[in-house]
XYZ file of C-alpha atoms in Angstrom:
716
model
C 22.701 10.306 5.370
C 22.453 7.203 3.207
C 21.803 7.787 -0.508
C 18.660 5.674 -0.746
C 14.915 6.180 -0.970
C 12.660 5.734 2.088
C 11.335 2.501 0.552
C 14.860 1.162 0.151
C 15.891 2.351 3.622
C 12.980 0.543 5.262
C 13.585 -2.619 3.239
C 17.299 -2.617 4.089
C 16.578 -2.042 7.788
C 14.267 -5.057 7.946
C 16.679 -7.163 5.879
C 19.549 -6.212 8.225
C 17.548 -7.312 11.279
C 16.999 -10.685 9.622
C 20.660 -10.911 8.592
C 21.746 -10.299 12.198
C 19.403 -13.021 13.410
C 20.714 -15.429 10.791
C 24.302 -14.648 11.762
C 23.582 -15.379 15.428
C 21.652 -18.573 14.661
C 24.387 -19.826 12.345
C 26.823 -20.002 15.282
C 24.637 -22.505 17.141
C 21.070 -23.862 16.956
C 18.796 -21.142 18.353
C 15.207 -20.701 19.517
C 13.291 -17.407 19.280
C 9.947 -16.864 21.026
C 7.382 -14.257 19.997
C 4.355 -14.025 22.254
C 1.023 -12.422 21.345
C 1.738 -11.754 17.673
C -1.794 -10.311 17.396
C -0.511 -7.165 19.128
C 2.426 -6.609 16.768
C 2.635 -3.458 14.648
C 2.660 -3.826 10.825
C 6.393 -3.167 10.394
C 7.296 -5.772 13.000
C 5.084 -8.247 11.153
C 6.947 -7.395 7.919
C 10.215 -8.234 9.672
C 8.697 -11.516 10.872
C 7.557 -12.304 7.328
C 11.143 -11.952 6.097
C 12.538 -13.955 9.005
C 10.042 -16.811 8.642
C 10.791 -17.012 4.933
C 14.538 -17.167 5.676
C 14.317 -19.658 8.561
C 13.962 -22.677 6.277
C 17.697 -22.458 5.523
C 19.164 -21.771 8.978
C 19.254 -23.692 12.304
C 16.614 -21.528 13.950
C 13.322 -22.534 15.580
C 10.768 -19.736 15.830
C 7.841 -20.190 18.193
C 4.981 -17.693 17.881
C 1.809 -17.509 19.902
C -1.290 -15.602 18.858
C -5.037 -15.546 19.254
C -7.140 -17.611 16.818
C -8.542 -14.528 15.063
C -5.056 -13.319 14.063
C -4.524 -13.652 10.306
C -1.165 -14.262 8.596
C 0.158 -16.007 5.504
C 2.720 -18.009 7.470
C 0.655 -21.170 7.317
C 1.208 -21.375 3.552
C 4.918 -22.075 4.096
C 5.846 -25.735 4.044
C 8.256 -25.282 6.957
C 5.631 -23.725 9.280
C 3.439 -25.908 11.489
C 0.348 -24.603 13.262
C -0.651 -26.032 16.633
C -4.037 -25.291 18.182
C -3.625 -24.982 21.941
C -6.710 -26.265 23.702
C -7.712 -25.328 27.248
C -5.907 -27.016 30.124
C -7.288 -30.301 31.376
C -8.515 -30.507 34.952
C -5.341 -32.383 35.858
C -3.149 -29.654 34.335
C -5.101 -26.898 36.088
C -4.816 -28.823 39.361
C -1.056 -29.073 38.855
C -0.802 -25.258 38.556
C -2.816 -24.811 41.759
C -0.617 -27.334 43.588
C 2.609 -25.662 42.411
C 1.445 -22.210 43.523
C 0.393 -23.701 46.882
C 3.872 -25.279 47.283
C 2.325 -28.758 47.139
C -0.159 -28.121 49.895
C -3.672 -29.407 49.232
C -6.656 -27.041 48.953
C -10.010 -27.988 50.438
C -11.744 -30.226 47.899
C -14.800 -28.018 47.452
C -12.628 -24.903 46.977
C -10.391 -26.632 44.424
C -13.499 -27.727 42.526
C -14.753 -24.126 42.416
C -11.371 -22.899 41.119
C -11.323 -25.530 38.367
C -14.912 -24.812 37.362
C -14.529 -21.031 37.421
C -11.244 -20.887 35.492
C -12.345 -23.415 32.837
C -8.822 -24.370 31.799
C -7.527 -20.810 31.107
C -3.925 -20.832 32.426
C -3.697 -17.163 33.436
C -7.053 -17.319 35.211
C -6.041 -20.483 37.114
C -2.844 -18.805 38.254
C -4.337 -15.451 39.198
C -7.397 -16.863 40.966
C -5.216 -19.216 43.023
C -2.889 -16.360 44.012
C -5.859 -14.137 44.855
C -7.271 -16.766 47.228
C -3.860 -17.425 48.802
C -3.333 -13.675 49.395
C -6.869 -13.139 50.745
C -6.149 -14.432 54.256
C -9.234 -16.637 54.097
C -7.119 -19.843 54.272
C -4.768 -21.008 57.005
C -1.682 -23.148 56.630
C -2.241 -26.596 58.211
C 1.126 -28.168 57.386
C 0.614 -30.282 54.270
C -2.719 -28.660 53.377
C -4.851 -25.539 53.746
C -7.961 -25.198 55.887
C -10.548 -22.439 55.882
C -9.659 -19.613 58.247
C -13.383 -19.178 58.851
C -16.165 -21.014 57.134
C -16.260 -22.209 53.555
C -18.933 -19.603 52.865
C -16.594 -16.781 53.941
C -14.217 -17.392 51.029
C -14.873 -14.855 48.243
C -14.060 -16.134 44.767
C -13.742 -13.364 42.173
C -16.302 -13.804 39.389
C -13.935 -12.985 36.517
C -10.238 -12.868 35.752
C -10.434 -9.062 35.813
C -12.017 -9.182 39.280
C -9.264 -11.505 40.443
C -6.521 -9.189 39.206
C -8.257 -6.167 40.704
C -8.613 -7.917 44.066
C -4.892 -8.704 44.117
C -4.011 -5.084 43.348
C -6.406 -3.798 46.020
C -4.605 -5.756 48.760
C -1.468 -3.646 48.336
C -2.409 0.051 47.997
C 1.177 1.199 47.405
C 1.772 -1.367 44.667
C -1.651 -0.596 43.194
C -0.893 3.116 42.858
C 2.431 2.406 41.135
C 0.705 -0.173 38.912
C -1.870 2.473 37.959
C 0.836 4.964 37.010
C 2.747 2.260 35.134
C -0.430 1.196 33.331
C -0.952 4.765 32.135
C 2.605 4.757 30.745
C 2.117 1.455 28.920
C 2.620 -2.298 29.011
C 6.305 -1.578 29.670
C 7.770 1.357 31.615
C 11.239 2.385 32.725
C 12.309 3.128 36.284
C 13.480 6.612 35.306
C 10.179 7.528 33.698
C 7.942 6.286 36.504
C 10.231 7.957 39.044
C 9.746 11.270 37.226
C 5.967 10.831 37.083
C 5.149 9.267 40.487
C 4.806 11.645 43.501
C 6.855 9.268 45.696
C 10.161 9.387 47.487
C 12.753 7.027 46.060
C 12.373 4.736 49.091
C 8.585 4.538 48.763
C 8.822 4.037 45.005
C 11.380 1.233 45.343
C 9.267 -0.484 47.995
C 6.098 -0.298 45.879
C 7.890 -1.600 42.785
C 9.324 -4.489 44.810
C 5.836 -5.388 46.032
C 4.547 -5.301 42.456
C 7.258 -7.606 41.137
C 7.150 -9.943 44.138
C 3.424 -10.437 43.525
C 4.267 -11.669 40.017
C 2.004 -9.042 38.420
C 5.011 -7.379 36.772
C 8.568 -8.395 35.908
C 11.755 -6.369 36.194
C 14.587 -6.430 33.689
C 17.905 -4.837 34.620
C 19.069 -3.067 37.777
C 17.898 0.284 39.144
C 18.052 3.026 37.867
C 18.269 1.427 34.401
C 15.555 -1.139 35.156
C 12.551 -1.703 32.938
C 9.267 -3.120 34.206
C 6.727 -5.116 32.183
C 3.230 -6.163 33.243
C 2.869 -9.913 33.257
C -0.089 -9.727 30.892
C -2.031 -7.006 29.093
C -5.001 -7.871 31.305
C -2.973 -6.877 34.381
C -2.262 -3.502 32.804
C -5.955 -3.170 31.881
C -7.103 -3.999 35.404
C -4.798 -1.394 36.931
C -5.727 1.227 34.336
C -9.469 0.616 34.595
C -9.337 1.173 38.347
C -8.358 4.809 37.767
C -10.973 7.548 37.887
C -11.248 9.466 34.592
C -9.911 12.711 36.089
C -6.928 10.881 37.589
C -6.244 9.176 34.243
C -6.219 12.467 32.395
C -3.933 14.068 34.962
C -1.523 11.135 34.769
C -1.364 11.194 30.975
C -0.812 14.956 30.998
C 2.077 14.575 33.436
C 3.592 11.705 31.444
C 3.482 13.863 28.315
C 5.196 16.760 30.135
C 7.890 14.468 31.522
C 8.547 13.005 28.076
C 8.834 16.488 26.544
C 11.114 17.787 29.321
C 13.264 14.742 30.144
C 13.225 12.977 26.775
C 13.187 15.837 24.229
C 14.065 13.564 21.303
C 10.714 11.774 21.730
C 8.864 14.471 19.781
C 11.118 13.784 16.786
C 11.586 10.016 17.043
C 8.309 8.812 18.644
C 5.723 11.586 18.251
C 2.958 8.953 18.364
C 3.872 8.319 22.029
C 3.274 11.935 22.949
C 0.165 11.963 20.765
C -1.243 8.973 22.676
C -0.732 10.532 26.105
C -1.976 13.956 25.050
C -5.088 12.361 23.539
C -5.804 10.491 26.772
C -5.154 13.721 28.705
C -7.820 15.502 26.676
C -5.302 17.993 25.219
C -6.808 17.570 21.765
C -5.280 20.480 19.864
C -1.721 19.539 20.794
C -2.396 15.824 20.292
C -3.579 16.380 16.710
C -0.286 18.075 15.869
C 1.662 15.098 17.169
C -0.541 12.590 15.308
C 0.166 14.567 12.143
C 3.901 14.539 12.870
C 3.770 10.794 13.579
C 1.969 10.231 10.271
C 4.521 12.339 8.388
C 7.421 10.452 9.954
C 5.892 7.045 9.215
C 5.069 8.124 5.649
C 8.652 9.260 5.120
C 9.842 5.854 6.322
C 7.263 4.134 4.105
C 5.697 2.545 7.198
C 2.395 3.084 5.419
C 0.033 1.134 7.668
C 1.379 2.950 10.716
C 1.120 6.298 8.886
C -2.531 5.667 8.067
C -3.266 4.569 11.635
C -1.656 7.695 13.138
C -3.367 10.055 10.701
C -6.760 8.401 11.236
C -6.398 8.876 14.990
C -5.767 12.540 14.334
C -8.868 12.625 12.113
C -10.968 11.129 14.915
C -9.886 13.949 17.221
C -10.680 16.542 14.546
C -14.292 15.370 14.733
C -14.468 16.447 18.385
C -13.465 20.059 17.709
C -15.948 22.900 17.117
C -15.946 24.498 13.643
C -13.152 27.037 13.113
C -10.517 27.933 10.502
C -7.857 26.364 12.726
C -9.804 23.108 12.866
C -10.132 23.140 9.062
C -6.420 23.781 8.665
C -5.560 20.787 10.812
C -8.021 18.560 8.951
C -6.602 19.640 5.594
C -3.043 18.829 6.680
C -4.113 15.386 7.894
C -6.169 14.611 4.778
C -3.363 15.602 2.417
C -0.972 13.215 4.147
C -3.609 10.488 4.426
C -4.350 10.614 0.702
C -0.631 10.373 -0.087
C -0.296 7.363 2.233
C -3.205 5.524 0.574
C -1.789 6.326 -2.878
C 1.533 4.777 -1.883
C -0.068 1.757 -0.173
C -2.838 0.760 -2.595
C -2.181 2.714 -5.775
C -3.971 5.442 -7.705
C -7.341 3.688 -8.063
C -7.968 2.815 -4.399
C -11.306 4.191 -3.071
C -9.528 5.428 0.072
C -7.624 7.922 -2.092
C -10.925 9.575 -3.009
C -12.382 9.549 0.520
C -9.188 11.120 1.872
C -8.657 13.817 -0.748
C -12.172 14.856 -1.801
C -13.263 16.491 1.490
C -9.873 18.245 1.529
C -10.582 20.046 -1.735
C -13.243 22.311 -0.243
C -11.046 22.959 2.791
C -8.075 23.954 0.623
C -10.234 26.354 -1.382
C -11.913 27.965 1.641
C -8.563 28.423 3.396
C -6.816 29.705 0.282
C -4.171 26.971 0.593
C -2.951 26.776 -3.025
C 0.010 24.535 -2.144
C -2.421 21.850 -0.958
C -4.284 21.876 -4.267
C -1.401 20.238 -6.163
C -1.515 16.857 -4.338
C -5.303 16.987 -3.848
C -6.323 17.766 -7.426
C -3.694 15.363 -8.745
C -4.899 12.614 -6.386
C -8.567 13.068 -7.304
C -7.763 13.101 -11.019
C -5.503 10.051 -10.754
C -8.112 8.156 -8.744
C -10.889 8.579 -11.323
C -8.580 8.141 -14.311
C -7.018 4.933 -13.006
C -10.422 3.463 -12.200
C -11.150 3.827 -15.928
C -13.502 6.815 -15.685
C -11.507 8.762 -18.262
C -14.205 11.130 -19.565
C -15.238 11.968 -16.002
C -11.595 12.639 -15.087
C -11.552 15.447 -17.660
C -13.574 17.546 -15.198
C -10.650 17.392 -12.746
C -8.265 18.374 -15.533
C -10.368 21.420 -16.369
C -10.706 22.408 -12.724
C -6.947 22.152 -12.217
C -6.231 24.299 -15.271
C -8.895 26.887 -14.354
C -7.614 27.134 -10.778
C -4.034 27.447 -12.013
C -4.929 30.196 -14.471
C -6.933 32.121 -11.871
C -4.202 31.883 -9.235
C -1.291 32.160 -11.682
C 0.238 29.167 -9.929
C 2.871 27.775 -12.310
C 3.246 24.491 -10.412
C -0.481 23.825 -10.601
C -0.471 24.857 -14.264
C 2.194 22.249 -15.037
C 0.192 19.573 -13.235
C -2.953 20.687 -15.087
C -1.338 20.440 -18.518
C 0.253 17.108 -17.612
C -3.046 15.578 -16.498
C -4.657 16.984 -19.651
C -1.938 15.361 -21.773
C -2.649 11.986 -20.158
C -6.453 12.224 -20.197
C -6.731 13.360 -23.812
C -4.444 10.498 -24.810
C -6.751 7.913 -23.242
C -9.793 9.656 -24.741
C -8.181 9.184 -28.147
C -7.621 12.893 -28.885
C -3.912 12.542 -29.614
C -3.371 15.990 -31.107
C -4.861 17.655 -28.042
C -2.763 15.378 -25.833
C 0.415 16.447 -27.607
C -0.485 20.156 -27.325
C -0.759 19.853 -23.549
C 2.401 17.725 -23.346
C 4.324 20.421 -25.206
C 3.017 23.009 -22.718
C 4.405 20.938 -19.840
C 7.856 20.893 -21.440
C 7.697 24.649 -22.085
C 6.685 25.503 -18.497
C 8.888 22.989 -16.664
C 12.044 24.189 -14.879
C 14.220 21.390 -13.493
C 15.310 23.328 -10.407
C 11.937 24.862 -9.497
C 9.788 21.829 -10.288
C 12.132 19.097 -9.132
C 10.021 18.611 -5.988
C 6.822 17.645 -7.832
C 7.950 14.035 -8.226
C 8.310 13.821 -4.439
C 4.610 14.718 -4.083
C 3.248 12.631 -6.956
C 5.962 9.960 -7.470
C 6.009 10.857 -11.186
C 7.828 13.887 -12.571
C 5.523 15.865 -14.929
C 8.270 16.152 -17.539
C 8.722 12.370 -17.496
C 4.966 11.817 -17.613
C 4.498 14.215 -20.512
C 7.391 12.571 -22.350
C 5.732 9.166 -22.048
C 2.459 10.261 -23.625
C 4.117 12.526 -26.191
C 6.107 9.535 -27.447
C 3.075 7.214 -27.510
C 0.984 9.896 -29.182
C 3.686 10.526 -31.777
C 3.713 6.841 -32.732
C -0.064 6.649 -33.033
C -0.151 9.833 -35.127
C 2.321 8.188 -37.505
C 5.659 9.676 -36.455
C 7.321 6.417 -35.559
C 10.951 7.550 -35.395
C 10.081 10.802 -33.645
C 8.356 8.677 -30.993
C 11.648 6.929 -30.240
C 13.550 10.228 -29.927
C 10.964 11.635 -27.520
C 10.991 8.398 -25.507
C 14.788 8.397 -25.262
C 14.793 12.045 -24.122
C 12.214 11.171 -21.464
C 14.449 8.355 -20.167
C 17.456 10.681 -20.020
C 15.458 13.148 -17.940
C 14.126 10.424 -15.612
C 17.644 9.109 -15.003
C 18.914 12.608 -14.303
C 15.979 13.284 -11.961
C 16.943 10.131 -10.051
C 13.531 9.343 -8.547
C 13.236 5.507 -8.579
C 9.459 5.385 -9.045
C 9.611 7.978 -11.806
C 12.305 6.045 -13.676
C 10.462 2.747 -13.191
C 7.299 4.327 -14.598
C 9.251 5.674 -17.575
C 10.707 2.239 -18.326
C 7.389 0.386 -18.082
C 4.479 2.570 -19.182
C 6.918 4.603 -21.259
C 8.340 1.443 -22.812
C 5.094 0.848 -24.718
C 6.434 2.734 -27.730
C 8.661 -0.298 -28.371
C 5.663 -2.606 -27.991
C 3.795 -0.537 -30.582
C 6.806 -0.868 -32.894
C 6.805 -4.662 -32.264
C 10.466 -4.469 -31.166
C 10.703 -6.896 -28.285
C 14.431 -6.656 -27.472
C 14.511 -2.992 -26.359
C 11.190 -3.608 -24.616
C 12.508 -6.586 -22.644
C 15.686 -4.684 -21.736
C 13.557 -1.953 -20.156
C 11.396 -4.507 -18.354
C 14.431 -6.181 -16.825
C 15.824 -2.849 -15.657
C 12.450 -1.872 -14.191
C 12.206 -5.179 -12.310
C 15.668 -4.699 -10.792
C 14.900 -1.097 -9.920
C 11.537 -1.874 -8.338
C 12.902 -4.718 -6.230
C 15.990 -2.777 -5.176
C 13.840 0.106 -3.948
C 10.901 -1.979 -2.681
C 8.433 -0.620 -5.266
C 6.173 -3.599 -5.982
C 3.803 -1.687 -8.274
C 6.795 -1.173 -10.595
C 8.477 -4.581 -10.332
C 5.490 -6.862 -9.730
C 2.708 -5.118 -11.652
C 3.731 -2.689 -14.405
C 6.909 -4.561 -15.361
C 4.983 -7.842 -15.477
C 2.338 -6.337 -17.779
C 4.990 -5.077 -20.194
C 6.804 -8.413 -20.001
C 3.584 -10.194 -21.018
C 3.198 -7.843 -23.991
C 6.844 -8.421 -24.966
C 6.401 -12.207 -24.861
C 3.307 -11.828 -27.023
C 5.343 -9.881 -29.597
C 8.001 -12.600 -29.425
C 5.406 -15.306 -30.142
C 5.946 -16.931 -26.715
C 2.229 -17.611 -26.296
C 2.500 -20.437 -23.747
C 4.324 -18.051 -21.410
C 2.638 -14.831 -22.485
C -0.949 -15.899 -21.794
C -0.554 -16.729 -18.054
C 1.892 -13.838 -17.682
C -0.614 -11.314 -19.005
C -3.512 -12.823 -17.044
C -1.624 -12.694 -13.751
C -0.307 -9.175 -14.303
C -3.758 -7.879 -15.246
C -5.248 -9.378 -12.075
C -2.633 -7.563 -9.992
C -3.354 -4.326 -11.858
C -7.084 -4.714 -11.122
C -6.557 -5.688 -7.473
C -6.831 -2.140 -6.117
C -9.387 -0.695 -8.489
C -7.281 -0.041 -11.621
C -9.294 -0.532 -14.844
C -7.586 2.030 -17.076
C -5.637 0.392 -19.940
C -7.697 -2.775 -19.643
C -9.392 -2.503 -23.092
C -5.989 -2.729 -24.779
C -4.580 -5.349 -22.379
C -7.640 -7.567 -22.823
C -7.287 -7.178 -26.597
C -3.613 -8.194 -26.403
C -4.545 -11.259 -24.344
C -7.373 -11.991 -26.801
C -4.875 -11.942 -29.680
C -2.675 -14.414 -27.786
C -5.634 -16.744 -27.226
C -6.705 -16.518 -30.873
C -3.180 -17.251 -32.083
C -3.134 -20.295 -29.793
C -6.406 -21.521 -31.341
C -8.973 -20.288 -28.811
C -10.665 -17.650 -30.965
C -13.984 -17.786 -29.096
C -12.374 -16.830 -25.767
C -10.476 -14.094 -27.558
C -13.703 -12.644 -28.975
C -15.288 -12.706 -25.518
C -12.433 -10.572 -24.201
C -12.793 -8.183 -27.137
C -16.469 -7.712 -26.273
C -15.519 -6.934 -22.668
C -13.131 -4.281 -23.950
C -15.732 -2.718 -26.237
C -18.276 -2.676 -23.405
C -15.850 -0.808 -21.146
C -14.952 1.675 -23.908
C -18.627 2.441 -24.560
C -19.453 2.954 -20.889
C -20.722 6.544 -20.333
C -18.195 8.634 -18.445
C -15.387 6.170 -19.235
C -14.887 6.368 -23.032
C -11.309 5.073 -23.264
C -10.940 5.443 -27.048
C -7.133 5.482 -27.286
C -6.923 1.896 -28.562
C -10.447 1.513 -29.955
C -9.278 1.289 -33.583
C -6.887 -1.545 -32.696
C -9.516 -3.397 -30.633
C -11.941 -3.281 -33.588
C -9.197 -4.398 -35.983
C -8.413 -7.409 -33.804
C -12.113 -8.274 -33.638
C -12.258 -8.180 -37.450
C -9.143 -10.341 -37.719
C -10.575 -12.980 -35.334
C -13.887 -13.066 -37.202
C -11.931 -13.449 -40.437
C -10.182 -16.498 -38.951
C -13.629 -17.958 -38.278
C -14.629 -17.375 -41.904
C -17.151 -14.669 -41.010
C -15.852 -12.376 -43.716
C -18.752 -9.925 -44.015
C -18.780 -9.186 -40.266
C -14.994 -9.027 -40.260
C -15.109 -6.383 -42.996
C -17.659 -4.370 -41.005
C -15.298 -4.250 -38.033
C -12.317 -3.314 -40.198
C -14.307 -0.438 -41.689
C -15.434 0.682 -38.231
C -11.790 0.615 -37.121
C -10.812 2.783 -40.094
C -13.548 5.296 -39.258
C -12.193 5.657 -35.695
C -8.556 5.896 -36.797
C -9.293 8.519 -39.437
C -11.353 10.595 -37.034
C -8.468 10.492 -34.541
C -5.836 11.096 -37.276
C -4.243 7.953 -35.859
C -2.170 7.058 -38.925
C -0.411 4.058 -37.373
C -3.718 2.445 -36.351
C -5.083 3.311 -39.805
C -2.093 1.628 -41.472
C -2.546 -1.582 -39.472
C -6.252 -1.813 -40.199
C -5.779 -0.927 -43.868
C -3.230 -3.743 -44.154
C -5.602 -6.239 -42.523
C -8.559 -5.192 -44.675
C -6.422 -5.165 -47.839
C -5.427 -8.787 -47.105
C -9.101 -9.722 -46.750
C -9.974 -8.042 -50.059
C -6.947 -9.643 -51.707
C -8.267 -13.088 -50.662
C -11.595 -12.167 -52.266
C -9.970 -11.120 -55.545
C -10.504 -7.394 -54.878
C -6.875 -6.512 -55.609
C -7.473 -3.020 -57.006
C -9.720 -2.021 -54.103
C -7.090 -3.338 -51.701
C -4.294 -1.382 -53.423
C -6.390 1.790 -53.580
C -7.020 1.487 -49.844
C -3.492 0.725 -48.640
C -1.177 2.633 -50.972
C -2.335 6.179 -50.029
C -2.044 5.426 -46.301
C 1.451 4.003 -46.742
C 2.380 6.953 -48.952
C 1.525 9.392 -46.159
C 4.418 8.144 -43.972
C 7.772 9.911 -44.042
C 9.586 7.839 -41.379
C 9.562 4.472 -39.642
C 10.103 2.466 -42.821
C 12.183 -0.091 -40.934
C 9.351 -0.978 -38.558
C 7.268 -4.144 -38.838
C 4.000 -2.412 -39.774
C 5.447 -0.418 -42.661
C 7.520 -3.341 -43.935
C 4.433 -5.597 -44.039
C 2.361 -2.894 -45.732
C 5.031 -2.356 -48.412
C 5.288 -6.088 -49.109
C 1.507 -6.311 -49.544
C 1.398 -3.247 -51.806
C 4.071 -4.822 -54.025
C 2.071 -8.074 -54.168
C -1.098 -6.216 -55.126
C 0.718 -4.309 -57.896
C 1.800 -7.490 -59.648
């Protein structure tokens, strides 16, 4: 076993495939052809994305064909050229007919009908010509063909499907084998069809030879290792559609049995294959189990699109079952996995997280499945919280805690206290947040609760440490905040979960942003970027790390870089429904804009933040005092001193109510400067000195240094 995460393992597998291709192409100029890219699975398309990006530097020509409706981002590359292939001209279609007829000329009227009917579609031209040649309705007249009867006796299939069906019908033995092969798939092996088909080896070999000689299928390799592929998906469809429903179901059931008996590893390596055949066979109960297993396997490999597809197919089958506890159990298992897959693919705020988990909550309760409540209640809480609906998310916190207390489930209790710690922080109740964070640390056992990070990507002890450190800073314990943050990092490193550590370094790195200490903040950002990219965790490296980097550049005064950095990172954060944290991030961007001279745009952003904070059910008050302070500061820059003072005083009211001493110190310093400029030196000193005097630590930080300097000035 390789010591790497599923994300890293998948990324390295795809990278290795590209490396092998590059190595081969570097030996000599090479061409690779990919046909029908619109049928590719998501992971194959990821590999193609990597290869197409790499191809600009190696002697490799890649040719891809796909239908017009297929969407990709390949066209944005400067080294990729798109060519629209129009229909064949009449001359080109005539050339295909002539080649298939070995240069012999068709009757003029018949050729005209072929050209008109096929309308320049290459496959249709080819198949219709072959169908007519095989029909026996023409006779060889040396250098041309004549009608065997009358012109009216020639039957021209109305569609391409009819043409393919007519060709299959002329060879019953080949048709039956084509039908069995079509049930297996676009490609089938000799060994598998031999095990499924009720034929002697001689009859099977003869039928397969007829099928390949007709050009409807191609063979690769020699018997018994040969593999057969239908010439086109439409050939497979024509053969499959000619089967009666009962015959189809029987075939799929037999294929599934053969796979289970002769290829026992299939259930572990390709459960989706068995799931497909069992679904088509109407064996719904068994098929659902295999779709679940396929989803689990894909989720473990971080093939998230495939996981969601497999699990959704299982969900569709669930809808066909009559109500029963067993049905509910299967649905719950599928929904739990589906919610986890959407969380990993789109993030906490994605609407699909809610639609997957919420129906599962009632199922888990009715079935008494306490173990399912941990991911479900966490997912529902995280979904609402991340969307910015903080006050509403408190209901999920309370339900988690009540359920944990009633069931005496320690794991659920830890998750409940952790979510409470986070939610109360964002609501601005920092003392309550710290009480719940302390409960997490008291309940947590590293051996027993190690697995929780595998379910939620974040270890509760790490998560509690993040918000305990941020809460400690806001409450005025600036050095204690650093100690708690460092302890949280030590735990995250020991836990060894890449996402958990990346989260600790980014969201948990904010304590250094609060302290205005950019160097330790940037060091954590750089580590998080490396970690996220090494383990293919874009939400860490490309979103959270980029947000923190923007804040660090702001603290460093690098406004020209910080403004676009913050804007871009915030857009990525919002892309999948995340609005939590935005009041503070907008305020930080507003400060950058104001410092660069665009105060009006900064004030507009501040108003957006205040509107979100005031929204019923949202109520993200954690940074409200700072947002109001920044509004007052910007108004002061515009000379609107009375309104500025009003906002400073409002900020102080919020900070005092929250016992947020660090926010109170900042606002008191700003307001004291305003009063100093108005000659109100005593009032300014009476305001600031008591707040500064409350502090017992953090005297080396920027906020306390600036406050002390101002107090000394006012005392002169």
